[in-house]
PDB file of C-alpha atoms in Angstrom:
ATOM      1  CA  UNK A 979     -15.426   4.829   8.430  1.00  0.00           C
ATOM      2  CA  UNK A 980     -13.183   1.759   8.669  1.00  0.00           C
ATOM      3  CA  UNK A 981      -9.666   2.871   9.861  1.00  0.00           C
ATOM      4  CA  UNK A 982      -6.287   0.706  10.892  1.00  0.00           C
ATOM      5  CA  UNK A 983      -3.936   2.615  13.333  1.00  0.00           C
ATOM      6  CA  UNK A 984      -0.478   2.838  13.616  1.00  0.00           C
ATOM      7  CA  UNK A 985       1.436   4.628  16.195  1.00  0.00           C
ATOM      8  CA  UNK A 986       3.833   7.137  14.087  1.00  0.00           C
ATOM      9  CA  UNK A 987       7.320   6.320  15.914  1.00  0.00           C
ATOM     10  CA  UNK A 988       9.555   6.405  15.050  1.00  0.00           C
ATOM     11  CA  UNK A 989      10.251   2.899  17.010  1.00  0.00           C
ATOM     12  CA  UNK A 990      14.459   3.016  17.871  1.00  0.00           C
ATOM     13  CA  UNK A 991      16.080  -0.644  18.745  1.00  0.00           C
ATOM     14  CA  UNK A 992      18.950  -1.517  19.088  1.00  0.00           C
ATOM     15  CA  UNK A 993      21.066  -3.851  16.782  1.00  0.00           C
ATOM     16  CA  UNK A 994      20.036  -7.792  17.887  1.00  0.00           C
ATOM     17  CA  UNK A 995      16.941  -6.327  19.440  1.00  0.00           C
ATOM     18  CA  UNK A 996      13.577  -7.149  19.485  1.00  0.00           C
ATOM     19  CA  UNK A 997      11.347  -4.976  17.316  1.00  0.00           C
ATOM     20  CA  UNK A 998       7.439  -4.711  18.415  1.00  0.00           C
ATOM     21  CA  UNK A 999       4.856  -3.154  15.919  1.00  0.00           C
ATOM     22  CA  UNK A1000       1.412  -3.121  16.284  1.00  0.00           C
ATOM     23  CA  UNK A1001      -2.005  -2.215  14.316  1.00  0.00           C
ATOM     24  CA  UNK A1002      -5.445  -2.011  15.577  1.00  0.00           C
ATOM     25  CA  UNK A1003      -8.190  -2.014  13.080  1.00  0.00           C
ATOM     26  CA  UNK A1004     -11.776  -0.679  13.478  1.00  0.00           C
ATOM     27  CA  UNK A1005     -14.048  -3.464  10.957  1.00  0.00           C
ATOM     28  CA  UNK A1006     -14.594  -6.338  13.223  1.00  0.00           C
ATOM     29  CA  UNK A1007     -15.133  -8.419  10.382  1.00  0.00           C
ATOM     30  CA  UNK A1008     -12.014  -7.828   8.488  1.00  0.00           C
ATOM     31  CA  UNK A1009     -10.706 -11.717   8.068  1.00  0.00           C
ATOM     32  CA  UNK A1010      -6.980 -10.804   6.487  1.00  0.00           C
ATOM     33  CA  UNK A1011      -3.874  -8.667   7.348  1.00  0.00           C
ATOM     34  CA  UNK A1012      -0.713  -7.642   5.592  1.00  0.00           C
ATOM     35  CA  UNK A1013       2.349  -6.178   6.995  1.00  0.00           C
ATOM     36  CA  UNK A1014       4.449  -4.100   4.599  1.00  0.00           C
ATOM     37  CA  UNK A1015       8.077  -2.288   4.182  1.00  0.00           C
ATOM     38  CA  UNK A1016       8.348   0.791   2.912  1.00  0.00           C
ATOM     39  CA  UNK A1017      12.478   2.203   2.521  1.00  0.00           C
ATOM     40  CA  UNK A1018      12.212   6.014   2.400  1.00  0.00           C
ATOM     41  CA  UNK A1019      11.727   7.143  -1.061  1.00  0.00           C
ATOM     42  CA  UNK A1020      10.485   3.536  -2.260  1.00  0.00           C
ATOM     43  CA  UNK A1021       7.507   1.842  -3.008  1.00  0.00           C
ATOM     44  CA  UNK A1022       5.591  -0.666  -0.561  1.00  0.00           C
ATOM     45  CA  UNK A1023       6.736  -4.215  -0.420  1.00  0.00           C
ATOM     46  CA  UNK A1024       4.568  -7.106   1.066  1.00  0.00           C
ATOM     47  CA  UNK A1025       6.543  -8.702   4.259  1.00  0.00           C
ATOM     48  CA  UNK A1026       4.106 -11.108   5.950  1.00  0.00           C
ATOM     49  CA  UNK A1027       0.420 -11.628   5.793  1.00  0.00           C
ATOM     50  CA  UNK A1028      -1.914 -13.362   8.467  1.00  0.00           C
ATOM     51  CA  UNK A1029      -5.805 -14.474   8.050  1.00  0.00           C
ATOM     52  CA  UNK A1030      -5.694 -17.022  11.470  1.00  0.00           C
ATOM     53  CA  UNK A1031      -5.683 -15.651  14.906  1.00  0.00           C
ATOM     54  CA  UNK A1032      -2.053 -16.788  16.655  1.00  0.00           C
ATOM     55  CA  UNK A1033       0.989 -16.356  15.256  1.00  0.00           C
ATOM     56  CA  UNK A1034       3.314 -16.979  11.818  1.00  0.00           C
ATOM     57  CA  UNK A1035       6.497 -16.900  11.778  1.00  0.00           C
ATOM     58  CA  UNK A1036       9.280 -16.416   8.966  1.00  0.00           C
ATOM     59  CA  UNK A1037      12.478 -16.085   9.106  1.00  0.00           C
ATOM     60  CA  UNK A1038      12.705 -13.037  11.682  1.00  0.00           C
ATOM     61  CA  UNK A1039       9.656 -12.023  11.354  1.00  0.00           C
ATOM     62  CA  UNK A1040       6.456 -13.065  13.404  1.00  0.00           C
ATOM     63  CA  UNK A1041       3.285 -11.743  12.712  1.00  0.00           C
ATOM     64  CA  UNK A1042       0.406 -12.138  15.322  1.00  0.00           C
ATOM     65  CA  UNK A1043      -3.536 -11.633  15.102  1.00  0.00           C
ATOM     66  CA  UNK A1044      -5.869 -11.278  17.917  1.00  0.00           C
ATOM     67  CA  UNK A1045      -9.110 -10.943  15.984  1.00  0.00           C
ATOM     68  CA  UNK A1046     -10.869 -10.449  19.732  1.00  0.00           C
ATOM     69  CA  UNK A1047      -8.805  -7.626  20.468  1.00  0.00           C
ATOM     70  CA  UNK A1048      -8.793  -6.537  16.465  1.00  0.00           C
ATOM     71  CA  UNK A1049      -5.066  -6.115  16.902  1.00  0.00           C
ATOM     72  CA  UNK A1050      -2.072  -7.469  14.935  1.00  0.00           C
ATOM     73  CA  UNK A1051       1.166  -6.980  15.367  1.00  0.00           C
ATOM     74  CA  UNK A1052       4.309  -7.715  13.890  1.00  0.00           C
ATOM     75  CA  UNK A1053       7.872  -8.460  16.092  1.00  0.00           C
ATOM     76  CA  UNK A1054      10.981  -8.461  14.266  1.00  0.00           C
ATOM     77  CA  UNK A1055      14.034 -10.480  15.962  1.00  0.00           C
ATOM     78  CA  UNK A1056      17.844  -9.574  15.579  1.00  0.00           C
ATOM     79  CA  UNK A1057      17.244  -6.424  14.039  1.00  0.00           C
ATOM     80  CA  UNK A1058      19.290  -5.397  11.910  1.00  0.00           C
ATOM     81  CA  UNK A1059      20.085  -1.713  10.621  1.00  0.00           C
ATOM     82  CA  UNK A1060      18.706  -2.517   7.161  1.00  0.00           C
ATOM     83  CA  UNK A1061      15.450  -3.148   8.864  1.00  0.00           C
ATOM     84  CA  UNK A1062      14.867   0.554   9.722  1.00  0.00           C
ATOM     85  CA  UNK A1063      12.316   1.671   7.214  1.00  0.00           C
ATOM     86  CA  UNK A1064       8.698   2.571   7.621  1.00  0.00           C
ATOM     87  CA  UNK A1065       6.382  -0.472   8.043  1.00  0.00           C
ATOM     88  CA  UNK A1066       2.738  -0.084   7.109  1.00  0.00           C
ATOM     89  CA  UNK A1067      -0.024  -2.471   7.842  1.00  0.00           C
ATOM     90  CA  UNK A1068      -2.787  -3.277   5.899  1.00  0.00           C
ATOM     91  CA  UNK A1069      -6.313  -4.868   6.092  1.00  0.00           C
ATOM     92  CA  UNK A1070      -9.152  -6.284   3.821  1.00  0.00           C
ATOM     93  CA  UNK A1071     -12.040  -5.336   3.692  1.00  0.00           C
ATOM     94  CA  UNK A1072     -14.602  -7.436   4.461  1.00  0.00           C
ATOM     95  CA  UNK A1073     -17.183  -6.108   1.826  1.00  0.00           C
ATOM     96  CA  UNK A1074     -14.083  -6.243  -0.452  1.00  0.00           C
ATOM     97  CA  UNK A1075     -12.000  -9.411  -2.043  1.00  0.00           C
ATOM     98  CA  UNK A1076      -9.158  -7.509  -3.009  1.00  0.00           C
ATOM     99  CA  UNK A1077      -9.361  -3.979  -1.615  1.00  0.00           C
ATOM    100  CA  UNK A1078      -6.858  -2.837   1.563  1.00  0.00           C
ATOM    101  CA  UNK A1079      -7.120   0.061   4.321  1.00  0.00           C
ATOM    102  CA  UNK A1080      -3.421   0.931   4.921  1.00  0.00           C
ATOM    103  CA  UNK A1081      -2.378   2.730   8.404  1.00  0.00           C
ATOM    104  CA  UNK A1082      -0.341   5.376   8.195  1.00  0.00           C
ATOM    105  CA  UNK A1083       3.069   3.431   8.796  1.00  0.00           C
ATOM    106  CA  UNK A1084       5.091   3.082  11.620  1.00  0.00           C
ATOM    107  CA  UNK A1085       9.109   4.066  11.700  1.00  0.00           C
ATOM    108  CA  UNK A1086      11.594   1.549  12.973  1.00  0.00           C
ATOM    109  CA  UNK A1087      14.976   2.838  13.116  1.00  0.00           C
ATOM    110  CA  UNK A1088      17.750   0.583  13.856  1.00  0.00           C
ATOM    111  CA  UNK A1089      20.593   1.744  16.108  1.00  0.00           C
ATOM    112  CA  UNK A1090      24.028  -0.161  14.725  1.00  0.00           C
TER     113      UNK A1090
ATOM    114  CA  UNK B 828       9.055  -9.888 -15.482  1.00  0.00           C
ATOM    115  CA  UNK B 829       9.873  -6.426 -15.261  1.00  0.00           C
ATOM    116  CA  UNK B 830       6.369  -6.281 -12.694  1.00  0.00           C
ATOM    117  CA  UNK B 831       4.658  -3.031 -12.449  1.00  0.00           C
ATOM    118  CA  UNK B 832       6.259  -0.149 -14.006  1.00  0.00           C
ATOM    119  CA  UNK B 833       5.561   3.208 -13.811  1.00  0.00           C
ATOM    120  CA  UNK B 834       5.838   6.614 -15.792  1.00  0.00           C
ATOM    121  CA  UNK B 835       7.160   8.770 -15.691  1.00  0.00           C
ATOM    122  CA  UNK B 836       9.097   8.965 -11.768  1.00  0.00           C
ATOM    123  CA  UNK B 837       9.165  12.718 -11.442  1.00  0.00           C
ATOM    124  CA  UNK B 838       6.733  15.535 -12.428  1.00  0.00           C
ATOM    125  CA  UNK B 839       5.988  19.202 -11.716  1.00  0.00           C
ATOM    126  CA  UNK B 840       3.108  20.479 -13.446  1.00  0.00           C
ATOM    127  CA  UNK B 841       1.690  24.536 -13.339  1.00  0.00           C
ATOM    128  CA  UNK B 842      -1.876  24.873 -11.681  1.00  0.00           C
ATOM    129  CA  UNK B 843      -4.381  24.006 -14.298  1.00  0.00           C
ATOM    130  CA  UNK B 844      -2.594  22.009 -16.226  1.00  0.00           C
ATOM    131  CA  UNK B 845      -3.204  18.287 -16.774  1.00  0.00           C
ATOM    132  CA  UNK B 846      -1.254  14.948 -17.402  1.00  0.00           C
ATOM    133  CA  UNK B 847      -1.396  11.018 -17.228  1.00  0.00           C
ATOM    134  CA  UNK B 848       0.414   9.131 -15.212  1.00  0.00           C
ATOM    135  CA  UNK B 849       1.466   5.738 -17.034  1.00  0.00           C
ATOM    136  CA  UNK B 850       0.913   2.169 -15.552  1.00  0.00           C
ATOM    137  CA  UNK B 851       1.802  -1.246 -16.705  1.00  0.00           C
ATOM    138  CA  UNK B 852       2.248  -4.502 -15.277  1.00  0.00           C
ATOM    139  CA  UNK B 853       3.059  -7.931 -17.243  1.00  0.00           C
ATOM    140  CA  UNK B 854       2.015 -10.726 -14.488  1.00  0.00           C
ATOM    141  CA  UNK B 855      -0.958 -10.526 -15.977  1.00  0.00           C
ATOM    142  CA  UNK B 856      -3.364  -9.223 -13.016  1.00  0.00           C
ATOM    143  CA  UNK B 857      -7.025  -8.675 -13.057  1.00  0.00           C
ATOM    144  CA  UNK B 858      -6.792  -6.138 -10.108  1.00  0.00           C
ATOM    145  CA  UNK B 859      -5.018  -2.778 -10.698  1.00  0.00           C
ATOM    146  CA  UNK B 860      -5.171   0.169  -8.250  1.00  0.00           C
ATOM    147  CA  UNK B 861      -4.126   3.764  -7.695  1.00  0.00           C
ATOM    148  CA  UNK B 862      -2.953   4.865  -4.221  1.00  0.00           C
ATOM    149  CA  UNK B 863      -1.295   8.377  -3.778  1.00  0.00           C
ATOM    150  CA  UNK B 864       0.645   8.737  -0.641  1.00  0.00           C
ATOM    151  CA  UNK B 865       1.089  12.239   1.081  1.00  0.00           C
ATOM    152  CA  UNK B 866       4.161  12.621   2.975  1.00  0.00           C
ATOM    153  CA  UNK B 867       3.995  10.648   6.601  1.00  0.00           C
ATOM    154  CA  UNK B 868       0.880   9.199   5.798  1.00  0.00           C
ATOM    155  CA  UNK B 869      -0.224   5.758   4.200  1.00  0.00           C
ATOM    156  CA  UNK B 870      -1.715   4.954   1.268  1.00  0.00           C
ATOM    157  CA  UNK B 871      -5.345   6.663   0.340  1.00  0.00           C
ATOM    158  CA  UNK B 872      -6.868   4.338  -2.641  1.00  0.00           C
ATOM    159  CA  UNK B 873      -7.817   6.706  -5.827  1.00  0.00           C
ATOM    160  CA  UNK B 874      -9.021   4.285  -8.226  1.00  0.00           C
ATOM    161  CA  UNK B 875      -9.329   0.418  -8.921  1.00  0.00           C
ATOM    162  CA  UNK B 876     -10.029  -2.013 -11.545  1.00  0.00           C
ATOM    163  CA  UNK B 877     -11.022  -5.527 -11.267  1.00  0.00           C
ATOM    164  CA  UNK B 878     -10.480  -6.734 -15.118  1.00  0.00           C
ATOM    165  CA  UNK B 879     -10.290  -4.580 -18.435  1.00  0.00           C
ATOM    166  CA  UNK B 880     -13.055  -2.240 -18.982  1.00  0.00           C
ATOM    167  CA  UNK B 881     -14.267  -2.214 -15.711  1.00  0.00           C
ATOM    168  CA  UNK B 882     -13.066   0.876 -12.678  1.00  0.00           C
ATOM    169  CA  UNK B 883     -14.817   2.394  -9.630  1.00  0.00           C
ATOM    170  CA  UNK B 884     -13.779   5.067  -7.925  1.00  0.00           C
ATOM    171  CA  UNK B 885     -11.560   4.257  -4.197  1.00  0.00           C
ATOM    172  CA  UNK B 886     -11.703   6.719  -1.753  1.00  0.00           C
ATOM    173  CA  UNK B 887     -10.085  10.022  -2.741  1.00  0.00           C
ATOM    174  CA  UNK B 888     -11.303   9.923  -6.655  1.00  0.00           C
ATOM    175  CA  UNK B 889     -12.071  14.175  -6.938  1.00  0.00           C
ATOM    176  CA  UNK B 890      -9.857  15.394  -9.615  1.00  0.00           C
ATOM    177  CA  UNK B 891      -8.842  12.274 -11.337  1.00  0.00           C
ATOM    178  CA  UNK B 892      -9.873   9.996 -14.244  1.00  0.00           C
ATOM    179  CA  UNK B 893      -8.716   6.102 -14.949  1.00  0.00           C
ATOM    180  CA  UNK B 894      -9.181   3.798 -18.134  1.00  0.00           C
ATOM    181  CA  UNK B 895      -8.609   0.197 -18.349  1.00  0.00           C
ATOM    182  CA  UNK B 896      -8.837  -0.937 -22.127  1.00  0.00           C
ATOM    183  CA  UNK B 897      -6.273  -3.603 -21.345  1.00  0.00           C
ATOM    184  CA  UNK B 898      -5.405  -6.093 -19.139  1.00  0.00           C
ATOM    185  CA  UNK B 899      -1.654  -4.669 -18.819  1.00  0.00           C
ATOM    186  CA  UNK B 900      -2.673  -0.986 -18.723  1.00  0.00           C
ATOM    187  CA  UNK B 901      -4.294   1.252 -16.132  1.00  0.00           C
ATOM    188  CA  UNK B 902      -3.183   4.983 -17.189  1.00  0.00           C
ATOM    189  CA  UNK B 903      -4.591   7.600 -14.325  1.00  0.00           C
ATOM    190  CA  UNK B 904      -5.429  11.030 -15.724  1.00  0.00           C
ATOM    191  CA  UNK B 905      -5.096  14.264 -13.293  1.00  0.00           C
ATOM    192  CA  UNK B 906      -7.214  16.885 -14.610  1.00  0.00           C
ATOM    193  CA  UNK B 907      -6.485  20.720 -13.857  1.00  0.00           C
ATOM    194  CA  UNK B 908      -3.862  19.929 -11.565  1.00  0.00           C
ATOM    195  CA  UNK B 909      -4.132  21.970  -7.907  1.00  0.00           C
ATOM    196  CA  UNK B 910      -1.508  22.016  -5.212  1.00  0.00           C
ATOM    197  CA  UNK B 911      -3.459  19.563  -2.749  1.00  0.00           C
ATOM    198  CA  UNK B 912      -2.311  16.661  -6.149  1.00  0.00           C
ATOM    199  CA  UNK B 913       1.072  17.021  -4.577  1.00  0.00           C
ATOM    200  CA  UNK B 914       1.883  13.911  -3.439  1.00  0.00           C
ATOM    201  CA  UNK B 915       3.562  10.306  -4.287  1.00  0.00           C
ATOM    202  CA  UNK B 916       1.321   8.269  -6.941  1.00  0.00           C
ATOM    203  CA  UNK B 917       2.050   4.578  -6.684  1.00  0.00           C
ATOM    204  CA  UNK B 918       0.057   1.933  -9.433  1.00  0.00           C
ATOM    205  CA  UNK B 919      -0.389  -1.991  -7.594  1.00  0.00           C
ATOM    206  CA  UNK B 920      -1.812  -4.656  -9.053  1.00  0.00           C
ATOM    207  CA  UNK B 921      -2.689  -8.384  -7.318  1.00  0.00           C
ATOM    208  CA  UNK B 922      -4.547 -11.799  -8.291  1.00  0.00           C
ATOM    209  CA  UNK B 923      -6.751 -13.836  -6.793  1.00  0.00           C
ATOM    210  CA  UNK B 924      -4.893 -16.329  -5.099  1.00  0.00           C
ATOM    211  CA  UNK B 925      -6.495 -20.358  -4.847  1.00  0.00           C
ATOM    212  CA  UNK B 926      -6.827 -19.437  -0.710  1.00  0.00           C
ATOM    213  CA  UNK B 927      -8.787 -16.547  -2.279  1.00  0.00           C
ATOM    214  CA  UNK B 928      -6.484 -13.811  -0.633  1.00  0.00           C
ATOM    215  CA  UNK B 929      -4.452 -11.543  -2.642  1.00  0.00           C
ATOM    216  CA  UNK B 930      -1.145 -10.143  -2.775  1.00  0.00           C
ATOM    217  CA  UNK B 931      -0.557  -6.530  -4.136  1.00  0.00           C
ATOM    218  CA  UNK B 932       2.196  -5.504  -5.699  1.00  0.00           C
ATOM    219  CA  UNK B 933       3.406  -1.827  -6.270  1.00  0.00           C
ATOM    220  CA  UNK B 934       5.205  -0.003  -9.168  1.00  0.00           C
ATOM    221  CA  UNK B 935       7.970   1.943  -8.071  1.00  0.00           C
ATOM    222  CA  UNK B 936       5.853   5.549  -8.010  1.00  0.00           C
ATOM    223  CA  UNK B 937       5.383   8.769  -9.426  1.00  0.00           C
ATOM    224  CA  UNK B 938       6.410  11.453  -6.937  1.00  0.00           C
ATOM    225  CA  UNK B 939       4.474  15.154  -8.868  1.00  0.00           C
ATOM    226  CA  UNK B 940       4.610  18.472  -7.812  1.00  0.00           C
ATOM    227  CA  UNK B 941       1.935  20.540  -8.496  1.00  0.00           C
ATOM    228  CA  UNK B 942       3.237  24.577  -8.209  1.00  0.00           C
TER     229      UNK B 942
END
């Protein structure tokens, strides 16, 4: 069964920190990723999405893919208390052109 | 655009009964999906549809039904509701983007009770 794991958290930064979230994902073929932002009692909202290995950037957010390692990651700079939410990746499947495996989310919280 | 909407945003139904959960978006998507969301957990696809009149089941479909006669709609239909239906219903729908990757986008949820 294809699966993408999240560690739980919840993650706590502090303000101006950096925040590190990470994903591993089991289909080796799986070609793109998706970080989202889920606010507690919200729905998902797409943040960043990745298909090359390396890194993109926007704003303050960087996502990273290591296809290799089938880990992708997302770091968040100058956090911000508005950032703490629940952040959920995402990924393809390859047998799929539009269907996503979610992980179970990961909580940031942002200490002012 | 008012995007995907969804209704109605808070139910509690009686074991055994049933009811449809409402879904419409006006970007004018082929895709449209049904996640529902159990509390700490992520998203567990129900149901898709890749253009009107066409739906396969994702991969939690037991105890649900979907139509697509539209484009805009895609109406999900819980019948004889049991406690394990509580959860948090959200309706997405995405497009096929020239770089052939999509983007979903979500409605703003249904969160039912089933007592």
């Amino acid at each position: 069964q294809k699966e993408v794991e999240q560690n739980s958290g919840p993650l706590s930064v502090p303000e101006g920190a950096i925040a590190s979230l990470n994903c591993t994902y089991s289909d080796r073929v799986s070609q793109s990723f998706f970080w989202y932002r889920q606010y507690s009692g919200k729905s998902p909202e797409l943040i960043m999405s990745i298909y090359s290995n390396g890194d993109k950037e926007d704003g303050r957010f960087t996502a990273q893919l290591n296809k290799a390692s089938q880990y992708v990651s997302l770091l968040i700079r100058d956090s911000q208390p508005s950032d703490s939410a629940t952040y959920l990746c995402a990924v393809k499947e390859a047998d799929s052109s539009y269907k996503l495996i979610f992980g179970s989310g990961t909580r940031l919280l942002v200490r002012p | 655009n008012a995007g995907v909407t969804q209704t109605p945003k808070f139910r509690i139904l009686k074991i055994g009964q049933s009811m449809t959960l409402q879904c419409t978006q006006d970007m004018n998507h082929n895709y449209m999906y049904w996640y529902r969301q159990d509390p700490g957990m992520g998203l567990k696809l129900i149901y898709y549809s890749v253009g009107a009149g066409i739906t396969d089941k994702g991969e939690v479909p037991n105890g649900y039904n979907v139509s697509r006669s539209t484009t805009e709609d895609f109406p999900l239909r819980l019948e004889l509701a049991a406690p394990s239906q509580t959860s948090v219903y959200f309706c997405a729908s995405s497009y096929q983007s020239a770089g052939g990757v999509d983007t979903q986008y979500f409605g703003p949820g249904t969160r039912l009770t089933v007592l």
